[in-house]
Amino acid sequence: MSGNDIVVLGRLADPYGVRGWIRLHAFGDDPLAWREIGAWQIGPEGGPWREIGLKGLKLHGDGLVVSLDGVDDRGAAEKLKGMLLGAPRAALPETGDDEFYWADLIGLGVVNAAGERLGEVAGLIETGANDVLRVVDGETERLLPFVSAVVLAVDREAGLIRVEWGSDW
């Protein structure tokens, strides 16, 4: 399975407790639905991926915690901090209209309404209020709110996001 077949769903953060649970920074709106995914993958940024079983996924406070096969104590959980958690694209539910997996946006070109190229999506940032596109063009980096007032259209087939954003902003 290639890395392109894996959709990154989140990043593992600090251990939670002493029994191997780990805080999960989710890259999506409905992470509790992910419990139904049968084939989880774990790996460092840039790969390689390896399959791992999910023992538990639950809300805790204002975040999520996850329990993974073979991670039974705090020490094992600490070793996974920063690792990415993903799943094969085929195992994920289809997105609705105007819904996207973050992985589908990364690498898309960004142009404004005037047709000026602003760069490519290098990543996304979750701010609480809304997600933010991190658009990079050489040395220039722009942070664009991923909201309908800014993002006019996402055309995955064309590899392009059209935005209402000045090139000098």
Short mmCIF file of C-alpha atoms in Angstrom, two decimals:
data_model
loop_
_atom_site.label_atom_id
_atom_site.label_comp_id
_atom_site.label_asym_id
_atom_site.label_seq_id
_atom_site.Cartn_x
_atom_site.Cartn_y
_atom_site.Cartn_z
CA MET A 1 0.00 0.00 0.00
CA SER A 2 1.50 3.32 -1.02
CA GLY A 3 1.47 6.45 1.11
CA ASN A 4 -0.91 8.03 -1.42
CA ASP A 5 -3.55 5.44 -0.49
CA ILE A 6 -3.44 6.57 3.17
CA VAL A 7 -5.46 9.54 4.39
CA VAL A 8 -3.96 11.14 7.50
CA LEU A 9 -6.67 11.46 10.15
CA GLY A 10 -4.66 12.89 13.02
CA ARG A 11 -1.44 13.23 14.96
CA LEU A 12 -0.70 11.42 18.22
CA ALA A 13 0.14 13.79 21.06
CA ASP A 14 0.89 13.28 24.76
CA PRO A 15 0.18 10.08 26.65
CA TYR A 16 -2.98 10.03 28.74
CA GLY A 17 -2.79 8.02 31.94
CA VAL A 18 -0.63 4.99 32.61
CA ARG A 19 -2.39 2.32 30.51
CA GLY A 20 -1.18 3.37 27.06
CA TRP A 21 -3.91 5.80 26.04
CA ILE A 22 -2.71 8.70 23.87
CA ARG A 23 -4.22 12.09 23.09
CA LEU A 24 -5.16 12.39 19.42
CA HIS A 25 -5.19 15.70 17.56
CA ALA A 26 -7.84 14.86 14.95
CA PHE A 27 -7.82 16.37 11.48
CA GLY A 28 -11.57 16.14 10.91
CA ASP A 29 -15.03 17.01 12.11
CA ASP A 30 -16.46 13.61 13.13
CA PRO A 31 -13.63 11.53 14.57
CA LEU A 32 -15.90 9.27 16.64
CA ALA A 33 -17.18 7.82 13.34
CA TRP A 34 -13.63 6.57 12.72
CA ARG A 35 -14.19 3.75 15.23
CA GLU A 36 -15.74 1.77 12.38
CA ILE A 37 -12.54 1.82 10.31
CA GLY A 38 -11.06 -1.64 10.32
CA ALA A 39 -7.55 -1.01 9.01
CA TRP A 40 -5.65 1.73 10.83
CA GLN A 41 -2.16 2.82 9.82
CA ILE A 42 0.54 4.56 11.87
CA GLY A 43 3.74 6.20 10.73
CA PRO A 44 6.06 9.18 10.98
CA GLU A 45 5.54 12.15 8.69
CA GLY A 46 6.86 11.05 5.31
CA GLY A 47 6.27 7.33 6.06
CA PRO A 48 6.60 4.42 6.11
CA TRP A 49 3.16 3.30 7.28
CA ARG A 50 2.38 0.12 9.22
CA GLU A 51 -0.94 -1.37 10.22
CA ILE A 52 -2.06 -1.07 13.84
CA GLY A 53 -5.23 -2.17 15.60
CA LEU A 54 -7.53 0.25 17.36
CA LYS A 55 -8.62 -0.83 20.84
CA GLY A 56 -10.48 2.34 21.78
CA LEU A 57 -11.32 5.89 20.73
CA LYS A 58 -13.27 8.24 22.98
CA LEU A 59 -13.91 11.84 23.84
CA HIS A 60 -12.13 13.12 26.93
CA GLY A 61 -12.68 16.72 27.99
CA ASP A 62 -12.35 18.86 24.89
CA GLY A 63 -10.26 16.32 22.98
CA LEU A 64 -9.87 12.69 21.99
CA VAL A 65 -7.88 9.82 23.40
CA VAL A 66 -7.03 6.62 21.58
CA SER A 67 -5.86 3.16 22.63
CA LEU A 68 -3.84 1.11 20.12
CA ASP A 69 -2.84 -2.55 19.98
CA GLY A 70 0.55 -3.21 21.58
CA VAL A 71 0.57 0.12 23.43
CA ASP A 72 -0.15 -0.95 26.99
CA ASP A 73 1.70 1.55 29.18
CA ARG A 74 2.76 5.16 29.36
CA GLY A 75 6.30 4.43 28.13
CA ALA A 76 5.01 2.80 24.93
CA ALA A 77 2.60 5.70 24.42
CA GLU A 78 5.39 8.27 24.81
CA LYS A 79 7.34 6.63 21.97
CA LEU A 80 4.44 7.33 19.58
CA LYS A 81 4.17 11.06 20.25
CA GLY A 82 4.15 12.94 16.96
CA MET A 83 3.29 9.89 14.84
CA LEU A 84 0.52 10.23 12.27
CA LEU A 85 -2.58 8.06 12.37
CA GLY A 86 -4.33 7.30 9.10
CA ALA A 87 -6.47 4.86 7.20
CA PRO A 88 -6.67 3.57 3.65
CA ARG A 89 -8.82 5.84 1.51
CA ALA A 90 -11.07 2.91 0.59
CA ALA A 91 -11.94 2.37 4.29
CA LEU A 92 -13.15 5.94 4.81
CA PRO A 93 -16.70 7.19 4.39
CA GLU A 94 -17.41 9.29 1.31
CA THR A 95 -17.33 13.04 1.86
CA GLY A 96 -20.43 15.12 1.25
CA ASP A 97 -20.72 18.12 -1.02
CA ASP A 98 -18.24 20.81 0.01
CA GLU A 99 -16.54 18.40 2.46
CA PHE A 100 -12.92 17.35 2.05
CA TYR A 101 -10.32 15.28 3.79
CA TRP A 102 -7.32 17.48 4.60
CA ALA A 103 -5.10 15.11 2.63
CA ASP A 104 -7.14 15.93 -0.49
CA LEU A 105 -6.37 19.66 -0.17
CA ILE A 106 -2.62 19.44 0.44
CA GLY A 107 -0.69 20.04 -2.77
CA LEU A 108 -3.53 21.81 -4.60
CA GLY A 109 -2.66 25.05 -6.33
CA VAL A 110 -4.31 28.23 -5.07
CA VAL A 111 -5.34 31.10 -7.35
CA ASN A 112 -7.29 34.22 -6.53
CA ALA A 113 -10.32 35.63 -8.33
CA ALA A 114 -7.99 37.79 -10.47
CA GLY A 115 -6.25 34.62 -11.71
CA GLU A 116 -3.02 35.27 -9.79
CA ARG A 117 -1.28 32.17 -8.46
CA LEU A 118 -0.76 32.38 -4.69
CA GLY A 119 1.04 29.04 -4.23
CA GLU A 120 0.17 25.53 -3.07
CA VAL A 121 -1.53 24.23 0.03
CA ALA A 122 1.32 22.99 2.24
CA GLY A 123 -0.86 22.12 5.21
CA LEU A 124 -3.85 23.05 7.31
CA ILE A 125 -4.14 24.47 10.79
CA GLU A 126 -7.08 23.87 13.08
CA THR A 127 -7.82 27.05 15.04
CA GLY A 128 -11.08 26.13 16.75
CA ALA A 129 -13.11 28.75 14.92
CA ASN A 130 -12.26 27.37 11.47
CA ASP A 131 -9.52 25.57 9.61
CA VAL A 132 -6.79 27.64 7.94
CA LEU A 133 -5.01 26.83 4.68
CA ARG A 134 -1.24 27.26 4.82
CA VAL A 135 -0.41 28.38 1.27
CA VAL A 136 3.27 28.49 0.29
CA ASP A 137 4.88 30.02 -2.78
CA GLY A 138 8.66 29.90 -2.49
CA GLU A 139 9.59 32.10 0.47
CA THR A 140 6.06 33.51 0.82
CA GLU A 141 3.58 31.88 3.17
CA ARG A 142 -0.05 32.94 3.48
CA LEU A 143 -2.63 31.77 6.01
CA LEU A 144 -6.11 31.75 4.47
CA PRO A 145 -9.24 30.94 6.48
CA PHE A 146 -11.01 27.90 5.02
CA VAL A 147 -14.43 29.59 5.02
CA SER A 148 -16.92 30.22 2.22
CA ALA A 149 -16.21 33.98 2.17
CA VAL A 150 -12.59 33.21 1.18
CA VAL A 151 -12.69 29.81 -0.56
CA LEU A 152 -14.81 30.21 -3.67
CA ALA A 153 -14.30 26.73 -5.18
CA VAL A 154 -12.29 23.56 -4.71
CA ASP A 155 -11.68 21.59 -7.90
CA ARG A 156 -9.78 18.46 -6.90
CA GLU A 157 -9.77 17.08 -10.45
CA ALA A 158 -8.08 20.25 -11.74
CA GLY A 159 -5.86 20.43 -8.64
CA LEU A 160 -6.98 23.96 -7.88
CA ILE A 161 -8.57 26.06 -5.14
CA ARG A 162 -10.01 29.43 -6.18
CA VAL A 163 -10.04 32.06 -3.42
CA GLU A 164 -11.07 35.65 -2.77
CA TRP A 165 -7.68 36.87 -1.54
CA GLY A 166 -5.34 39.55 -2.81
CA SER A 167 -1.82 38.61 -3.87
CA ASP A 168 -0.49 41.50 -1.77
CA TRP A 169 -2.28 40.46 1.45
#
